[in-house]
Structures are given as structure tokens and as C-alpha cells.
Coordinates of C-alpha atoms and ligand atoms in Angstrom, one line a residue:
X64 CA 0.0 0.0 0.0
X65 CA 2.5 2.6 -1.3
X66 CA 0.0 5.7 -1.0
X67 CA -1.8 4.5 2.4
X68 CA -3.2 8.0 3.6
X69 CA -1.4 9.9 0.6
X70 CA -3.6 12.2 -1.7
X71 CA -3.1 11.9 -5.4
X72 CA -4.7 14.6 -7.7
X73 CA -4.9 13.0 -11.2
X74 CA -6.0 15.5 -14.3
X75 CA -6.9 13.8 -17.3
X76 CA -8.3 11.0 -15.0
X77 CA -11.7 10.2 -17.2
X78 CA -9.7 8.1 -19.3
X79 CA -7.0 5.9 -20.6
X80 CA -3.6 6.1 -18.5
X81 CA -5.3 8.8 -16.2
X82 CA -8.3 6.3 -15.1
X83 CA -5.8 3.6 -14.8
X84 CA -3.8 5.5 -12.7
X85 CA -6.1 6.6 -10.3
X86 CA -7.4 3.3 -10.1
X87 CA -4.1 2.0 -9.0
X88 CA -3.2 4.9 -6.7
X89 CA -6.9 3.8 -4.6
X90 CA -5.8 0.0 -4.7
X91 CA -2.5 1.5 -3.0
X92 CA -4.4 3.3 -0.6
X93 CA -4.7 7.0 -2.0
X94 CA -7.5 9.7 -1.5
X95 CA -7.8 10.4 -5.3
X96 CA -8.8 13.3 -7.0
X97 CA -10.1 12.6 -10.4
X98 CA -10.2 15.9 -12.8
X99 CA -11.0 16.1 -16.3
X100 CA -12.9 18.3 -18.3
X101 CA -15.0 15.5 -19.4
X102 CA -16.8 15.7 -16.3
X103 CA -18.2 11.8 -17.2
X104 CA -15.2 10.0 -17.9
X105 CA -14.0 12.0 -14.4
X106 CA -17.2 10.3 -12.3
X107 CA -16.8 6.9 -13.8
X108 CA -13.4 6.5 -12.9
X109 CA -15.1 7.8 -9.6
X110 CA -17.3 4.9 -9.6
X111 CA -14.7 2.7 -10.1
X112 CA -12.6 3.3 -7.2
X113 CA -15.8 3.9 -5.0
X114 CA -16.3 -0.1 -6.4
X115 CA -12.9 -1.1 -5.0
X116 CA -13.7 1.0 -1.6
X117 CA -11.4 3.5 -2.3
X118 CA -11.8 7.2 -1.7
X119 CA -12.1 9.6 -4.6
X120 CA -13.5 12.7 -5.8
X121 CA -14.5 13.7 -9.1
X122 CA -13.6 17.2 -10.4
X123 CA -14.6 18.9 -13.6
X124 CA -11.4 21.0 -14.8
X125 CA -10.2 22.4 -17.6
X126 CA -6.1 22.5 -17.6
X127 CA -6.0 25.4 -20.1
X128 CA -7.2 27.0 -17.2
X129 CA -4.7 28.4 -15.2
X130 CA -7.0 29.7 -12.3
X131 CA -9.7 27.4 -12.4
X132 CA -6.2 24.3 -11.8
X133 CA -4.9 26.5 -9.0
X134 CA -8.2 26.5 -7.2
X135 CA -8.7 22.8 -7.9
X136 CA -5.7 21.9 -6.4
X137 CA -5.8 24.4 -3.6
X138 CA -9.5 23.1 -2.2
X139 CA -8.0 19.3 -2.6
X140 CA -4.8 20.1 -0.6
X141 CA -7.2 22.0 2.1
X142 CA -10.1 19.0 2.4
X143 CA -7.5 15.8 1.6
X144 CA -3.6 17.0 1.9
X145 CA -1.5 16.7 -1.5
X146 CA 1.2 14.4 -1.8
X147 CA 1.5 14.1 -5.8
X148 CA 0.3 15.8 -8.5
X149 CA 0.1 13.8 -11.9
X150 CA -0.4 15.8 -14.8
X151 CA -1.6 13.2 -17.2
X152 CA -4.5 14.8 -19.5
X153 CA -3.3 15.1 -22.9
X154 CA -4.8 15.0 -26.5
X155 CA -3.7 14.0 -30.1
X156 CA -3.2 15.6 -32.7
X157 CA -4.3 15.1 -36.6
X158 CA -2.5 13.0 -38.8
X159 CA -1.0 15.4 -40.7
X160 CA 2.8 17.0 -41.8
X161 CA 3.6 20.1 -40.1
X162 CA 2.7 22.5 -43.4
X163 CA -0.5 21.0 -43.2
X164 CA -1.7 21.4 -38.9
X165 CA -3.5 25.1 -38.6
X166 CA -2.2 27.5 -36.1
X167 CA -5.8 27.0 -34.3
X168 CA -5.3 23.3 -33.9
X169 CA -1.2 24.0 -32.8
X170 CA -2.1 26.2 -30.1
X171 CA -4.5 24.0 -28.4
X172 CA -2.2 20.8 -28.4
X173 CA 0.2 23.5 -26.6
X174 CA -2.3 24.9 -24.5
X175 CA -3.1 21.3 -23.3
X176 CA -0.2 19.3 -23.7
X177 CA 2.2 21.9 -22.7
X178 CA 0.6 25.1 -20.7
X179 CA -1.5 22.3 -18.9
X180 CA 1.4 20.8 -17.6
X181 CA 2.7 23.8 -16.6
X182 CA -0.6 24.9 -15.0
X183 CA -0.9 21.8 -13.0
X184 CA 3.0 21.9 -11.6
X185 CA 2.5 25.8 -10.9
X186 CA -0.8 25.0 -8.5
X187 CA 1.2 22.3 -6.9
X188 CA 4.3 23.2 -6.5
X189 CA 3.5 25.5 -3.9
X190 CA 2.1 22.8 -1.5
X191 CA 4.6 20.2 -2.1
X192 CA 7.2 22.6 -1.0
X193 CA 5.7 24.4 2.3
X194 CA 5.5 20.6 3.6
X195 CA 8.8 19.5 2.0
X196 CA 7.4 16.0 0.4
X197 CA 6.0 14.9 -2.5
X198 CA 6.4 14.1 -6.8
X199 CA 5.4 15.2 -9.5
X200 CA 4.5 12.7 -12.3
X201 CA 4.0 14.5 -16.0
X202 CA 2.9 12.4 -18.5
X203 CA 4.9 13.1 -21.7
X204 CA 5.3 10.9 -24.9
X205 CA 7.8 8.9 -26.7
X206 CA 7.4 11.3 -29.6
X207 CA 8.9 13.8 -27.5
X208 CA 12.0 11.4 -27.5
X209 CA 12.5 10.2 -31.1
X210 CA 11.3 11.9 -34.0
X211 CA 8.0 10.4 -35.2
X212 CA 6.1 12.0 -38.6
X213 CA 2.9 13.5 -38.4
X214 CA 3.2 14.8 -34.7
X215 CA 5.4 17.7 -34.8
X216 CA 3.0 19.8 -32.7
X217 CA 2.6 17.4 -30.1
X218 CA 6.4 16.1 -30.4
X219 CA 6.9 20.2 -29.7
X220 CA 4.8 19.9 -26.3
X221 CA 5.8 16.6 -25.3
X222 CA 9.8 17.3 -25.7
X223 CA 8.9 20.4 -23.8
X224 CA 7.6 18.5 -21.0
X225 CA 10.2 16.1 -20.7
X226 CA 12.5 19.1 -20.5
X227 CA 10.6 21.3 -18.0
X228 CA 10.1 18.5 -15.6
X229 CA 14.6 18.0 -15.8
X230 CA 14.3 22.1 -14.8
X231 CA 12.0 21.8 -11.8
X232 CA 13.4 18.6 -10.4
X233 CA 16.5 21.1 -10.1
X234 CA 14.1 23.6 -8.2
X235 CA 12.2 21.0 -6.7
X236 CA 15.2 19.0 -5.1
X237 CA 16.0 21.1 -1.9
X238 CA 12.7 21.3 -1.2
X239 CA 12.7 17.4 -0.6
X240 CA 9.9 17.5 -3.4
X241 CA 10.8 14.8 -6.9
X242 CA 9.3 15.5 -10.4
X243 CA 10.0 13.0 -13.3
X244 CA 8.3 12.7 -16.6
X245 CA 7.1 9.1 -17.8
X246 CA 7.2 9.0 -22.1
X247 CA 5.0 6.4 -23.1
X248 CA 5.3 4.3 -26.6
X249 CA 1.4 4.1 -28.1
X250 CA -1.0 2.7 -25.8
X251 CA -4.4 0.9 -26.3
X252 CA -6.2 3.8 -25.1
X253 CA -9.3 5.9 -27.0
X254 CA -7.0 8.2 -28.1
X255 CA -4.3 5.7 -29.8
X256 CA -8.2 3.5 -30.9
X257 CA -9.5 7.1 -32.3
X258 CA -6.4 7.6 -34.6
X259 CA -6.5 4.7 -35.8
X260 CA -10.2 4.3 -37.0
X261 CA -9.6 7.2 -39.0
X262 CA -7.2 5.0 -41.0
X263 CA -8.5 3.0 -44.2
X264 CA -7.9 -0.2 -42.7
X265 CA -7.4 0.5 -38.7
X266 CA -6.8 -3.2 -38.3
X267 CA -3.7 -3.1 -41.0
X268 CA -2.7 0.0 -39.4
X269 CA -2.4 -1.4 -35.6
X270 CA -0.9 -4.3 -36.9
X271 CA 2.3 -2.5 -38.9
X272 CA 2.2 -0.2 -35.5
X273 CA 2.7 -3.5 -33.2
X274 CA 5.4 -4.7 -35.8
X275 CA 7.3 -1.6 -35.0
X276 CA 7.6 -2.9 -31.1
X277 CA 9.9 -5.2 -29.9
X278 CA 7.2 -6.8 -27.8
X279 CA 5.0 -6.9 -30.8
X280 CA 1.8 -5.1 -29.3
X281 CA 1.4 -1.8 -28.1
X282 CA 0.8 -0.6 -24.5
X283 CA -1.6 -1.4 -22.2
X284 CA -3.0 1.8 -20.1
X285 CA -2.3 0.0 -16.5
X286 CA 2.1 -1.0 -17.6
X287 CA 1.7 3.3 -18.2
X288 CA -0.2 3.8 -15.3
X289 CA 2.5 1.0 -13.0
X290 CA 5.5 3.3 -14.4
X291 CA 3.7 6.7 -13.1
X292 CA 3.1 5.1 -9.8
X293 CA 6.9 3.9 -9.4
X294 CA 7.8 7.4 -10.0
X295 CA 5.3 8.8 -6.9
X296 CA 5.9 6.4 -5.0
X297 CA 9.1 5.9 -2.6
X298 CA 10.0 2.9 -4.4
X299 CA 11.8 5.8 -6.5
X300 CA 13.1 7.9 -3.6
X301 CA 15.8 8.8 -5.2
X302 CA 14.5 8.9 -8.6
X303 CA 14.3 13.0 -10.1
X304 CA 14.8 14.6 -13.3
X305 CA 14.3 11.3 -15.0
X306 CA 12.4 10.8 -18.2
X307 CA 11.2 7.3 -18.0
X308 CA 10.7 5.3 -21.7
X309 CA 8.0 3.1 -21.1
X310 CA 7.7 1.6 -24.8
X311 CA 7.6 -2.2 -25.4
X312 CA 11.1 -2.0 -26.6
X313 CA 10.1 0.5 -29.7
X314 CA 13.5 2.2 -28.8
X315 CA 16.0 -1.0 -28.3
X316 CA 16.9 -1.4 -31.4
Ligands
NAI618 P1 -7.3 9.6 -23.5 O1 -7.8 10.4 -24.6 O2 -7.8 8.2 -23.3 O3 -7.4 10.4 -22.1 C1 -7.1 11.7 -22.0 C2 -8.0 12.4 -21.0 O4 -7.5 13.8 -20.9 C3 -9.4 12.4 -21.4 O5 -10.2 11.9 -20.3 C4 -9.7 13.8 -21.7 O6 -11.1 14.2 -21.4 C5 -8.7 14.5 -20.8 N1 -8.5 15.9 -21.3 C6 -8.3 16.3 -22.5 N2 -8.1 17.6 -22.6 C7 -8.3 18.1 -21.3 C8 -8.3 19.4 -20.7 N3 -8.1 20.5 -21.4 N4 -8.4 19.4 -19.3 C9 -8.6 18.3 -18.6 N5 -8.7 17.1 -19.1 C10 -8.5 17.0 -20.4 O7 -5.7 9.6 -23.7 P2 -4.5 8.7 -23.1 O8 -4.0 7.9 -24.1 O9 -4.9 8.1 -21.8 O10 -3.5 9.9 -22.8 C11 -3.1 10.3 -21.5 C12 -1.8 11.0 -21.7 O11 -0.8 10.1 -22.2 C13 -1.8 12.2 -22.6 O12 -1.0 13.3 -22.2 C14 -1.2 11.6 -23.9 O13 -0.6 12.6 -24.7 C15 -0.1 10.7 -23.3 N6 0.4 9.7 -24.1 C16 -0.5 8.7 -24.7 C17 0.0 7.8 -25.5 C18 -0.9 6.7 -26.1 O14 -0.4 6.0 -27.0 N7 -2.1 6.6 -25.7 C19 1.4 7.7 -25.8 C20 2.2 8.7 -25.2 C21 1.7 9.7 -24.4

């Protein structure tokens, strides 16, 4: 029970790695706070844990939103504590070459992927330090590692992530507070299953994706959601400014 009377705040936790996550931070004993902007997904995962007798609350929370995060986080580390902020929620982008990816559509995957992030450390961050413990988890992406076509503006965000999250673990260190950034390879979740039904043949195209792996299959959200909890947890004590690969082998070789 590696977050037995530990409270985890989760964004992007209506879905996917997110769900999975806070459902294994509430088997391992964590008050969990569930936020998403799909306020649904958010109260599903909700039910979930409340199946498993866990403890969680669902919040509806946009991570664009750089006030609205702050006083999410504030009123959870005032009712529960906060011991680790994971900054999970993330979206896609369209399957396109850079040329090609309007400046609308570019600005939201950074407002998301990248200022949401941001948004979600800066609400944080100020609680973690004043009681000198915690982590920081941000969810980041292998195509913020190796180059990967058709996802320049969400390489852009993801690469920024990675980097940011190196930066505060510098800030963060004294302060006895860890933040690492896990970069997942693709991962059976509805975004990875919505890309690829937009394909011509989805089943072809997961197939010559899983032939890319050295495991041969993608990821499963729970292997993502096991790697994000090593990093809270103090099973990686001494684990900061890392960016953890998590990616079937798509890298090995
Ligand atoms: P998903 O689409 O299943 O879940 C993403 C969740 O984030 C959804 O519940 C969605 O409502 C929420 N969300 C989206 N925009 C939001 C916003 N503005 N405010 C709050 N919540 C918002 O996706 P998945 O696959 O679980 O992705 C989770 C994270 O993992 C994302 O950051 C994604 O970029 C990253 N990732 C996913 C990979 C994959 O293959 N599935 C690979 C590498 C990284």
C-alpha cells in the first residue's frame, strides 16, 4: 500500500492512463482526485474506485485554465492534503505533416499538452514545497524522445515537457519534493483507438504499428499507469529529473 493515507490529484483521469492511474493509486491506498474536463469519464473513474472501496473525488477542470487548476488543487490540498500531483491529461493531434496542422489546432495541443502541464506543476508546486514532500508525475510521450512524422506539434509539447520536468526537479530538489516525466510508446487507449479508426484499414494499421515494437503489441494503459506510480511512489526515492521510456522495446533497437 505505497499511498496508504497519501492524496493523489490525477488531471486527465476520465480516461486511458489517467483512469488507470487513479485506479491503482486507490488500490494502493490514496484519497484520489479525479479531474477532467469531461466531467463523465471524471465520475466513472469515480465509480470505479468507489467499487474497490477507495476514496475519490471527481472534479470537472479544464487544464488550459490556469486559475480554475490552482483552485482545484488548492481546495483538494485543504479538504485531503496533496502528496503528488500527476499531470496526465493530454490529446492528439491530426494526422498530418507540419505545413498541413493550422495554427488554431497547434495552439490547443500547446495549451493542453504543454501550458497544462505547466498549469498543473504551478498549482502544486506551492504545496509540495511548504510541507517539503511529495512528486510530480507528467505524463509526456515517446514522440517527445524520437522523432515520429505527423506529430510535430505534439512532439513540440511533449519534448517540452520532458525538459521542463529536468528544470524543476532542479528547483524542486532542496525542497525534498521529486518531479519525473514518464514517455509512453502508443498505448491501447481511445485516443491511440481514435487515430487509428480514422485510418482506411485500422486493423492493417495497428498491426504495422505492433510490428514496430519489440514486444510486438502496443501498451496497455495499466504498464503506463505501474510506471507513473513507481515514480510517486518511494519505491523511487531517489528517482528525479528522469524521463522514464516506457515503450515495449520501440526504442531498443
Ligand atoms: P485519453 O484520450 O484516453 O485520455 C485523455 C484524458 O484527458 C481524457 O479523459 C480527456 O477528457 C482529458 N483531457 C483532454 N483535454 C483536457 C483538458 N483540457 N483538461 C482536462 N482534461 C483533459 O488519452 P490517453 O492515451 O490516456 O493519454 C493520456 C496522456 O498520455 C496524454 O497526455 C497523452 O498525450 C499521453 N500519451 C499517450 C499515449 C498513447 O499512446 N495513448 C502515448 C504517449 C503519451
Amino acid at each position: 500500500m505505497r499511498f496508504e493515507n497519501q492524496t493523489v490529484f490525477v488531471t486527465g483521469g476520465g480516461s486511458g492512463i489517467g483512469r488507470e492511474t487513479a485506479l491503482r493509486c486507490a488500490r494502493e491506498g490514496a484519497t484520489v482526485v479525479v479531474a477532467d474536463v469531461d466531467r463523465e469519464g471524471g465520475e466513472e473513474t469515480v465509480a470505479a474506485i468507489e467499487d474497490l472501496a477507495g476514496d475519490a473525488d471527481a472534479v470537472e477542470l479544464d487544464v488550459t485554465d490556469a486559475d480554475a487548476v490552482r483552485d482545484a488543487v488548492d481546495a483538494a490540498a485543504d479538504t485531503h492534503g496533496l502528496d503528488v500531483m500527476v499531470n496526465n491529461a493530454g490529446i492528439a493531434q491530426s494526422n498530418d505533416p507540419l505545413e498541413e496542422v493550422s495554427l488554431e489546432e497547434r495552439d490547443r495541443i500547446v495549451d493542453v499538452n504543454a501550458n497544462g502541464v505547466w498549469n498543473g506543476c504551478r498549482a502544486a508546486i506551492p504545496h509540495l514545497k511548504a510541507q517539503g514532500s511529495g512528486a510530480i508525475v507528467n505524463v509526456a510521450s515517446l514522440a517527445g524522445v524520437v522523432g515520429q512524422p505527423w506529430s510535430a506539434a505534439y512532439a513540440m509539447t511533449k519534448g517540452g515537457v520532458a525538459k521542463m520536468t529536468r528544470s524543476i526537479a532542479w528547483e524542486l530538489g532542496r525542497h525534498g519534493v521529486r518531479a519525473n516525466a514518464v514517455c509512453p510508446g502508443f498505448t491501447d487507449t481511445p485516443m491511440v483507438q481514435g487515430g487509428l479508426e480514422e485510418r482506411d484499414d485500422p486493423e492493417a494499421a495497428r498491426e504495422a504499428l505492433e510490428r514496430r515494437y519489440a514486444l510486438k503489441r502496443l501498451g496497455d494503459p495499466e504498464e503506463i499507469a505501474a510506471a507513473i506510480c513507481f515514480l510517486a511512489s518511494d519505491d523511487a526515492s531517489f528517482v528525479t529529473g528522469h524521463e522514464l521510456v516506457v515503450d515495449g522495446g520501440f526504442t531498443c533497437g
